[in-house]
Amino acid sequence: MRKSLCISAAAAAVCLLAASCGKEALKTTYGKQEQYIESIVESLSKDDTVSVTRNEGSVRVTIAEGEGEGLREGGAVSFYYAGYFISSGSLSPGNVFATNYDTFAESIGWAVSDSTTFAIQTVDLSEDDLVEGLRNGIIGVKGGEECYVLFSGKLGFGSRIVGTIPRNSALAYHLWIKSVSNN
């Protein structure tokens, strides 16, 4: 009895140690992702007309200002996008996992024969469920704006593999905002 209790206690200690190591590794991964994001932000914001907005772990780099009222919580936004998973300090066309913008798709060599894939996306923040990083990053966007929203894996899909997106991936969305409506 005493031997099995010791074995159980040792097994529990090993599990706790493994979980602790896993958490530390993930913390290190997210830290490296934050460095990659800062490198990308720096490369995108070399022009004086570019602005950088930070909101709860997300970074929005606006490269073309929009007009009108900024998107608020509960509002709706229509946009084209290109989604990237971030694996280095730059955005690579090879890391694009999705787009609904035919012009962008053609520019990176994707087939655009299925026109149903390339339709404007409308998201209602009072109803639609978005990954936390994207939701945080689009608050404040304006119609006509072009921007990038970047965030680490802890604000993305986490440990889930989604399509071709690796688990715990940092993500970037290149957004072409068409309209914003705050009800």
XYZ file of N, CA and C in Angstrom:
549
model
N 0.825 -1.182 0.000
C 0.000 0.000 0.000
C 0.877 1.257 0.000
N 1.879 1.248 0.905
C 2.753 2.402 1.018
C 3.561 2.597 -0.271
N 3.974 1.500 -0.897
C 4.739 1.559 -2.131
C 3.886 2.161 -3.254
N 2.621 1.748 -3.358
C 1.755 2.280 -4.412
C 1.447 3.763 -4.179
N 1.368 4.166 -2.903
C 1.148 5.576 -2.577
C 2.349 6.415 -3.005
N 3.545 5.896 -2.791
C 4.763 6.595 -3.204
C 4.844 6.692 -4.734
N 4.471 5.603 -5.402
C 4.484 5.605 -6.867
C 3.478 6.622 -7.392
N 2.282 6.667 -6.796
C 1.259 7.632 -7.209
C 1.731 9.068 -6.980
N 2.359 9.309 -5.845
C 2.861 10.647 -5.537
C 3.961 11.039 -6.522
N 4.836 10.115 -6.854
C 5.909 10.391 -7.803
C 5.339 10.672 -9.189
N 4.334 9.904 -9.593
C 3.699 10.115 -10.896
C 3.035 11.488 -10.951
N 2.392 11.877 -9.878
C 1.745 13.195 -9.818
C 2.787 14.302 -9.910
N 3.914 14.135 -9.237
C 4.981 15.131 -9.277
C 5.547 15.262 -10.693
N 5.724 14.142 -11.388
C 6.229 14.164 -12.759
C 5.232 14.890 -13.668
N 3.928 14.619 -13.498
C 2.898 15.293 -14.298
C 2.916 16.800 -14.058
N 3.041 17.212 -12.800
C 3.098 18.643 -12.482
C 4.328 19.291 -13.094
N 5.457 18.601 -13.033
C 6.688 19.122 -13.607
C 6.552 19.249 -15.120
N 5.982 18.254 -15.771
C 5.789 18.297 -17.224
C 4.848 19.430 -17.606
N 3.772 19.610 -16.859
C 2.829 20.701 -17.139
C 3.514 22.046 -16.951
N 4.340 22.154 -15.915
C 5.055 23.393 -15.652
C 6.023 23.702 -16.790
N 6.733 22.678 -17.270
C 7.667 22.859 -18.380
C 6.911 23.263 -19.641
N 5.747 22.651 -19.867
C 4.917 22.989 -21.016
C 4.467 24.437 -20.970
N 4.083 24.904 -19.786
C 3.646 26.296 -19.635
C 4.804 27.252 -19.868
N 5.988 26.891 -19.381
C 7.165 27.735 -19.595
C 7.528 27.792 -21.073
N 7.452 26.659 -21.758
C 7.756 26.618 -23.194
C 6.770 27.491 -23.971
N 5.496 27.425 -23.595
C 4.482 28.236 -24.254
C 4.711 29.716 -23.977
N 5.090 30.037 -22.756
C 5.391 31.427 -22.394
C 6.568 31.939 -23.231
N 7.567 31.100 -23.430
C 8.725 31.457 -24.254
C 8.305 31.658 -25.707
N 7.437 30.770 -26.202
C 6.924 30.878 -27.577
C 6.201 32.203 -27.771
N 5.298 32.541 -26.843
C 4.553 33.789 -26.958
C 5.474 35.002 -26.863
N 6.501 34.921 -26.036
C 7.472 36.009 -25.940
C 8.203 36.224 -27.259
N 8.595 35.127 -27.910
C 9.256 35.216 -29.210
C 8.296 35.794 -30.251
N 7.016 35.392 -30.179
C 6.024 35.931 -31.101
C 5.879 37.442 -30.936
N 5.908 37.912 -29.699
C 5.810 39.354 -29.451
C 7.000 40.077 -30.083
N 8.177 39.470 -30.056
C 9.350 40.060 -30.704
C 9.154 40.116 -32.219
N 8.632 39.034 -32.804
C 8.345 39.010 -34.242
C 7.347 40.104 -34.604
N 6.298 40.228 -33.786
C 5.261 41.236 -34.039
C 5.871 42.629 -34.007
N 6.705 42.909 -33.021
C 7.332 44.233 -32.932
C 8.222 44.502 -34.140
N 8.898 43.477 -34.633
C 9.730 43.629 -35.827
C 8.866 43.965 -37.045
N 7.733 43.297 -37.175
C 6.822 43.569 -38.288
C 6.234 44.973 -38.163
N 5.823 45.350 -36.958
C 5.277 46.693 -36.725
C 6.309 47.736 -37.125
N 7.549 47.519 -36.726
C 8.621 48.462 -37.062
C 8.790 48.575 -38.578
N 8.763 47.451 -39.275
C 8.953 47.487 -40.731
C 7.759 48.133 -41.442
N 6.553 47.968 -40.911
C 5.370 48.569 -41.526
C 5.240 50.058 -41.228
N 5.851 50.515 -40.147
C 5.624 51.895 -39.712
C 6.800 52.826 -39.983
N 7.557 52.553 -41.022
C 8.689 53.417 -41.370
C 8.230 54.748 -41.958
N 7.038 54.791 -42.519
C 6.478 56.002 -43.115
C 5.820 56.849 -42.031
N 5.971 58.164 -42.102
C 5.395 59.068 -41.105
C 3.871 59.090 -41.102
N 3.246 58.631 -42.181
C 1.780 58.654 -42.259
C 1.146 57.443 -41.586
N 1.948 56.490 -41.180
C 1.459 55.258 -40.549
C 1.241 55.506 -39.059
N 0.139 54.942 -38.518
C -0.100 55.050 -37.074
C -0.207 53.662 -36.460
N 0.167 53.558 -35.205
C 0.142 52.289 -34.476
C -0.775 52.455 -33.270
N -1.727 51.524 -33.130
C -2.669 51.525 -32.014
C -2.571 50.187 -31.304
N -2.459 50.218 -30.002
C -2.378 48.987 -29.207
C -3.630 48.879 -28.345
N -4.213 47.673 -28.317
C -5.417 47.458 -27.521
C -5.422 46.032 -26.972
N -5.217 45.900 -25.688
C -5.326 44.626 -24.972
C -4.582 43.481 -25.644
N -3.329 43.729 -26.019
C -2.481 42.691 -26.584
C -2.459 42.641 -28.102
N -3.336 43.368 -28.745
C -3.356 43.443 -30.210
C -2.725 44.753 -30.653
N -2.119 44.720 -31.840
C -1.509 45.916 -32.409
C -2.139 46.147 -33.782
N -2.615 47.378 -34.009
C -3.131 47.741 -35.333
C -2.187 48.771 -35.934
N -1.709 48.455 -37.133
C -0.851 49.366 -37.878
C -1.691 49.883 -39.038
N -2.062 51.166 -38.976
C -2.902 51.769 -40.005
C -2.005 52.409 -41.043
N -2.087 51.894 -42.278
C -1.231 52.421 -43.342
C -1.983 53.378 -44.259
N -3.318 53.370 -44.191
C -4.139 54.347 -44.918
C -5.333 54.674 -44.023
N -5.405 55.931 -43.601
C -6.479 56.368 -42.702
C -7.839 56.266 -43.388
N -8.840 55.926 -42.595
C -10.211 55.929 -43.068
C -10.898 57.217 -42.666
N -12.200 57.249 -42.883
C -12.979 58.436 -42.550
C -14.196 58.038 -41.749
N -14.711 58.996 -41.013
C -15.948 58.783 -40.276
C -15.702 58.250 -38.884
N -16.749 57.682 -38.344
C -16.737 57.179 -36.977
C -15.981 55.854 -36.892
N -15.217 55.681 -35.827
C -14.499 54.433 -35.603
C -15.427 53.349 -35.073
N -15.121 52.100 -35.394
C -15.913 50.951 -34.939
C -15.895 50.860 -33.422
N -17.078 50.701 -32.842
C -17.207 50.521 -31.397
C -17.716 49.101 -31.121
N -17.540 48.671 -29.893
C -18.069 47.384 -29.435
C -19.568 47.361 -29.752
N -20.053 46.295 -30.363
C -21.460 46.178 -30.724
C -21.774 46.663 -32.126
N -20.797 47.285 -32.804
C -20.998 47.774 -34.167
C -20.751 46.667 -35.189
N -20.831 47.045 -36.453
C -20.585 46.095 -37.540
C -19.552 46.691 -38.485
N -18.795 45.826 -39.121
C -17.746 46.261 -40.033
C -17.721 45.324 -41.239
N -17.542 45.903 -42.423
C -17.416 45.129 -43.663
C -16.008 45.335 -44.199
N -15.379 44.238 -44.626
C -13.975 44.336 -45.028
C -13.552 43.172 -45.905
N -12.438 43.399 -46.597
C -11.677 42.335 -47.241
C -10.484 42.067 -46.334
N -9.956 40.856 -46.386
C -8.829 40.524 -45.511
C -7.900 39.513 -46.167
N -6.690 39.478 -45.624
C -5.733 38.403 -45.897
C -5.178 38.012 -44.535
N -5.293 36.747 -44.184
C -4.817 36.264 -42.897
C -3.489 35.545 -43.035
N -2.556 35.875 -42.154
C -1.223 35.263 -42.133
C -0.996 34.609 -40.772
N -0.291 33.481 -40.746
C 0.288 33.051 -39.475
C 1.726 33.532 -39.493
N 2.184 33.992 -38.343
C 3.500 34.611 -38.236
C 4.504 33.575 -37.743
N 5.563 33.359 -38.544
C 6.590 32.396 -38.148
C 7.983 33.025 -38.123
N 8.034 34.328 -38.404
C 9.303 35.059 -38.361
C 8.974 36.539 -38.183
N 9.962 37.379 -38.331
C 9.767 38.812 -38.154
C 9.291 39.527 -39.402
N 8.700 38.777 -40.348
C 8.150 39.404 -41.555
C 6.896 38.642 -41.991
N 6.109 39.285 -42.830
C 4.899 38.648 -43.351
C 5.220 38.060 -44.717
N 5.116 36.749 -44.821
C 5.469 36.047 -46.044
C 4.211 35.587 -46.778
N 4.157 35.779 -48.107
C 3.009 35.272 -48.869
C 2.791 33.762 -48.669
N 3.854 33.044 -48.353
C 3.737 31.610 -48.093
C 2.998 31.286 -46.805
N 2.823 32.283 -45.945
C 2.129 32.080 -44.674
C 0.691 32.590 -44.695
N 0.195 32.965 -45.870
C -1.199 33.388 -45.975
C -2.070 32.135 -45.867
N -3.022 32.160 -44.943
C -3.905 31.001 -44.781
C -5.289 31.239 -45.363
N -5.675 32.481 -45.594
C -6.987 32.755 -46.165
C -7.060 34.192 -46.656
N -7.886 34.422 -47.652
C -8.201 35.771 -48.103
C -9.554 35.748 -48.793
N -10.243 36.865 -48.722
C -11.491 37.013 -49.464
C -11.363 38.132 -50.492
N -10.132 38.553 -50.770
C -9.870 39.667 -51.667
C -9.192 39.133 -52.921
N -9.913 39.094 -54.038
C -9.404 38.487 -55.262
C -8.140 39.165 -55.788
N -8.069 40.479 -55.692
C -6.882 41.201 -56.168
C -5.640 40.767 -55.384
N -5.782 40.645 -54.080
C -4.662 40.191 -53.259
C -4.322 38.739 -53.609
N -5.337 37.881 -53.730
C -5.111 36.466 -54.053
C -4.325 36.327 -55.355
N -4.700 37.076 -56.363
C -3.979 37.030 -57.641
C -2.530 37.477 -57.477
N -2.313 38.487 -56.629
C -0.957 39.018 -56.455
C -0.005 38.009 -55.828
N -0.538 37.016 -55.109
C 0.334 35.997 -54.510
C 0.216 34.653 -55.233
N -0.445 34.666 -56.396
C -0.487 33.481 -57.241
C -1.594 32.489 -56.928
N -2.581 32.883 -56.179
C -3.700 31.986 -55.897
C -4.700 32.012 -57.052
N -5.365 30.889 -57.286
C -6.427 30.808 -58.291
C -7.649 31.579 -57.781
N -8.291 32.304 -58.670
C -9.452 33.094 -58.266
C -10.696 32.726 -59.071
N -10.764 31.492 -59.515
C -11.880 31.062 -60.360
C -13.193 30.930 -59.591
N -13.150 30.661 -58.295
C -14.367 30.527 -57.493
C -14.730 31.882 -56.898
N -15.615 32.605 -57.586
C -15.943 33.970 -57.163
C -16.688 34.021 -55.831
N -17.275 32.911 -55.377
C -17.990 32.916 -54.095
C -17.024 33.045 -52.920
N -15.777 32.675 -53.122
C -14.760 32.781 -52.080
C -14.371 34.234 -51.838
N -14.512 35.053 -52.865
C -14.015 36.428 -52.807
C -15.166 37.416 -52.673
N -15.775 37.393 -51.521
C -16.883 38.309 -51.212
C -16.535 39.079 -49.949
N -17.014 40.286 -49.875
C -16.761 41.111 -48.703
C -17.310 40.419 -47.455
N -16.587 40.506 -46.375
C -16.973 39.905 -45.088
C -17.595 40.989 -44.221
N -18.745 40.704 -43.636
C -19.352 41.631 -42.688
C -19.447 40.941 -41.342
N -18.960 41.620 -40.317
C -18.945 41.078 -38.964
C -19.710 42.028 -38.057
N -20.652 41.481 -37.315
C -21.414 42.237 -36.324
C -20.835 41.880 -34.957
N -20.184 42.828 -34.314
C -19.507 42.537 -33.047
C -20.473 42.183 -31.922
N -21.751 42.505 -32.076
C -22.712 42.134 -31.039
C -23.145 40.681 -31.184
N -22.883 40.070 -32.345
C -23.328 38.695 -32.595
C -22.208 37.739 -32.962
N -21.322 38.149 -33.839
C -20.318 37.242 -34.378
C -19.181 37.012 -33.396
N -18.681 35.781 -33.428
C -17.593 35.379 -32.548
C -16.283 35.462 -33.323
N -15.391 36.318 -32.892
C -14.078 36.466 -33.505
C -13.015 36.059 -32.509
N -11.843 35.678 -33.019
C -10.741 35.446 -32.096
C -10.465 36.756 -31.373
N -10.074 36.646 -30.119
C -9.906 37.812 -29.253
C -8.956 38.853 -29.835
N -7.857 38.408 -30.421
C -6.874 39.344 -30.962
C -7.424 40.190 -32.096
N -8.210 39.585 -32.985
C -8.802 40.334 -34.087
C -9.865 41.287 -33.564
N -10.684 40.825 -32.649
C -11.726 41.679 -32.055
C -11.090 42.909 -31.411
N -10.052 42.706 -30.609
C -9.371 43.827 -29.951
C -8.771 44.787 -30.974
N -8.233 44.231 -32.035
C -7.520 45.041 -33.023
C -8.408 45.869 -33.931
N -9.637 45.426 -34.189
C -10.476 46.184 -35.123
C -11.296 47.285 -34.445
N -11.345 47.279 -33.126
C -12.055 48.366 -32.440
C -11.384 49.688 -32.824
N -12.154 50.599 -33.370
C -11.634 51.900 -33.776
C -11.375 52.046 -35.262
N -11.435 50.951 -36.058
C -11.205 51.094 -37.501
C -12.302 51.958 -38.111
N -11.977 52.591 -39.245
C -12.910 53.475 -39.938
C -13.072 53.025 -41.384
N -14.202 53.358 -41.968
C -14.446 53.029 -43.369
C -13.354 53.611 -44.257
N -12.858 52.810 -45.200
C -11.803 53.245 -46.106
C -10.398 53.004 -45.581
N -10.283 52.531 -44.356
C -8.971 52.299 -43.739
C -8.332 51.031 -44.290
N -7.008 51.066 -44.401
C -6.228 49.861 -44.679
C -5.281 49.685 -43.515
N -5.288 48.499 -42.935
C -4.473 48.285 -41.738
C -4.075 46.826 -41.604
N -3.170 46.591 -40.673
C -2.781 45.249 -40.251
C -3.117 45.133 -38.770
N -3.670 43.989 -38.384
C -3.902 43.686 -36.973
C -3.050 42.468 -36.653
N -2.197 42.587 -35.623
C -1.267 41.522 -35.262
C -1.428 41.171 -33.792
N -1.290 39.869 -33.468
C -1.402 39.427 -32.078
C -0.785 38.051 -31.915
N -0.364 37.751 -30.696
C 0.283 36.464 -30.403
C -0.753 35.339 -30.346
N -0.247 34.134 -30.290
C -1.091 32.945 -30.257
C -2.022 32.873 -29.064
N -1.678 33.537 -27.962
C -2.564 33.468 -26.800
C -3.863 34.217 -27.034
N -3.908 35.116 -28.035
C -5.140 35.820 -28.389
C -5.742 35.293 -29.685
N -5.156 34.209 -30.201
C -5.632 33.611 -31.452
C -6.412 32.337 -31.198
N -6.024 31.280 -31.897
C -6.735 30.007 -31.791
C -6.172 29.096 -30.710
N -5.122 29.560 -30.010
C -4.556 28.764 -28.925
C -4.027 27.435 -29.414
N -4.295 26.391 -28.671
C -3.731 25.074 -28.976
C -4.472 24.331 -30.094
N -5.549 24.923 -30.614
C -6.285 24.280 -31.717
C -5.563 24.505 -33.040
N -5.561 23.482 -33.876
C -5.099 23.618 -35.250
C -6.343 23.958 -36.055
N -6.311 25.069 -36.791
C -7.454 25.495 -37.592
C -6.996 25.560 -39.043
N -7.520 24.660 -39.874
C -7.090 24.612 -41.273
C -5.595 24.397 -41.357
N -4.917 25.328 -42.013
C -3.454 25.231 -42.168
C -2.710 26.049 -41.118
N -3.441 26.609 -40.148
C -2.812 27.434 -39.112
C -2.271 26.527 -38.012
N -0.965 26.554 -37.777
C -0.404 25.736 -36.698
C -0.926 26.184 -35.323
N -0.949 25.275 -34.374
C -1.409 25.620 -33.012
C -0.528 26.708 -32.407
N -1.144 27.515 -31.555
C -0.474 28.599 -30.827
C 0.229 29.612 -31.735
N -0.273 29.771 -32.950
C 0.361 30.691 -33.897
C -0.004 32.138 -33.635
N 0.989 33.004 -33.783
C 0.730 34.436 -33.852
C 0.082 34.685 -35.208
N -0.830 35.650 -35.252
C -1.561 35.913 -36.494
C -1.485 37.381 -36.867
N -1.616 37.630 -38.169
C -1.710 38.989 -38.698
C -2.832 38.988 -39.729
N -3.642 40.014 -39.681
C -4.694 40.198 -40.673
C -4.453 41.525 -41.378
N -4.324 41.467 -42.689
C -4.263 42.670 -43.508
C -5.715 42.959 -43.861
N -6.209 44.139 -43.480
C -7.623 44.473 -43.643
C -7.802 45.691 -44.536
N -8.785 45.586 -45.422
C -9.217 46.692 -46.247
C -10.656 46.969 -45.815
N -10.846 47.968 -44.960
C -12.157 48.249 -44.364
C -13.015 49.001 -45.387
N -14.204 48.487 -45.647
C -15.112 49.134 -46.591
C -16.115 50.028 -45.884
N -16.675 49.554 -44.775
C -17.649 50.387 -44.049
C -17.732 49.973 -42.579
N -18.179 50.934 -41.768
C -18.367 50.725 -40.341
C -19.744 51.267 -39.983
N -20.455 50.520 -39.154
C -21.777 50.956 -38.697
C -21.888 50.691 -37.197
N -22.132 51.733 -36.437
C -22.332 51.604 -34.997
C -23.809 51.853 -34.710
N -24.492 50.834 -34.253
C -25.941 50.981 -33.963
C -26.186 51.446 -32.564
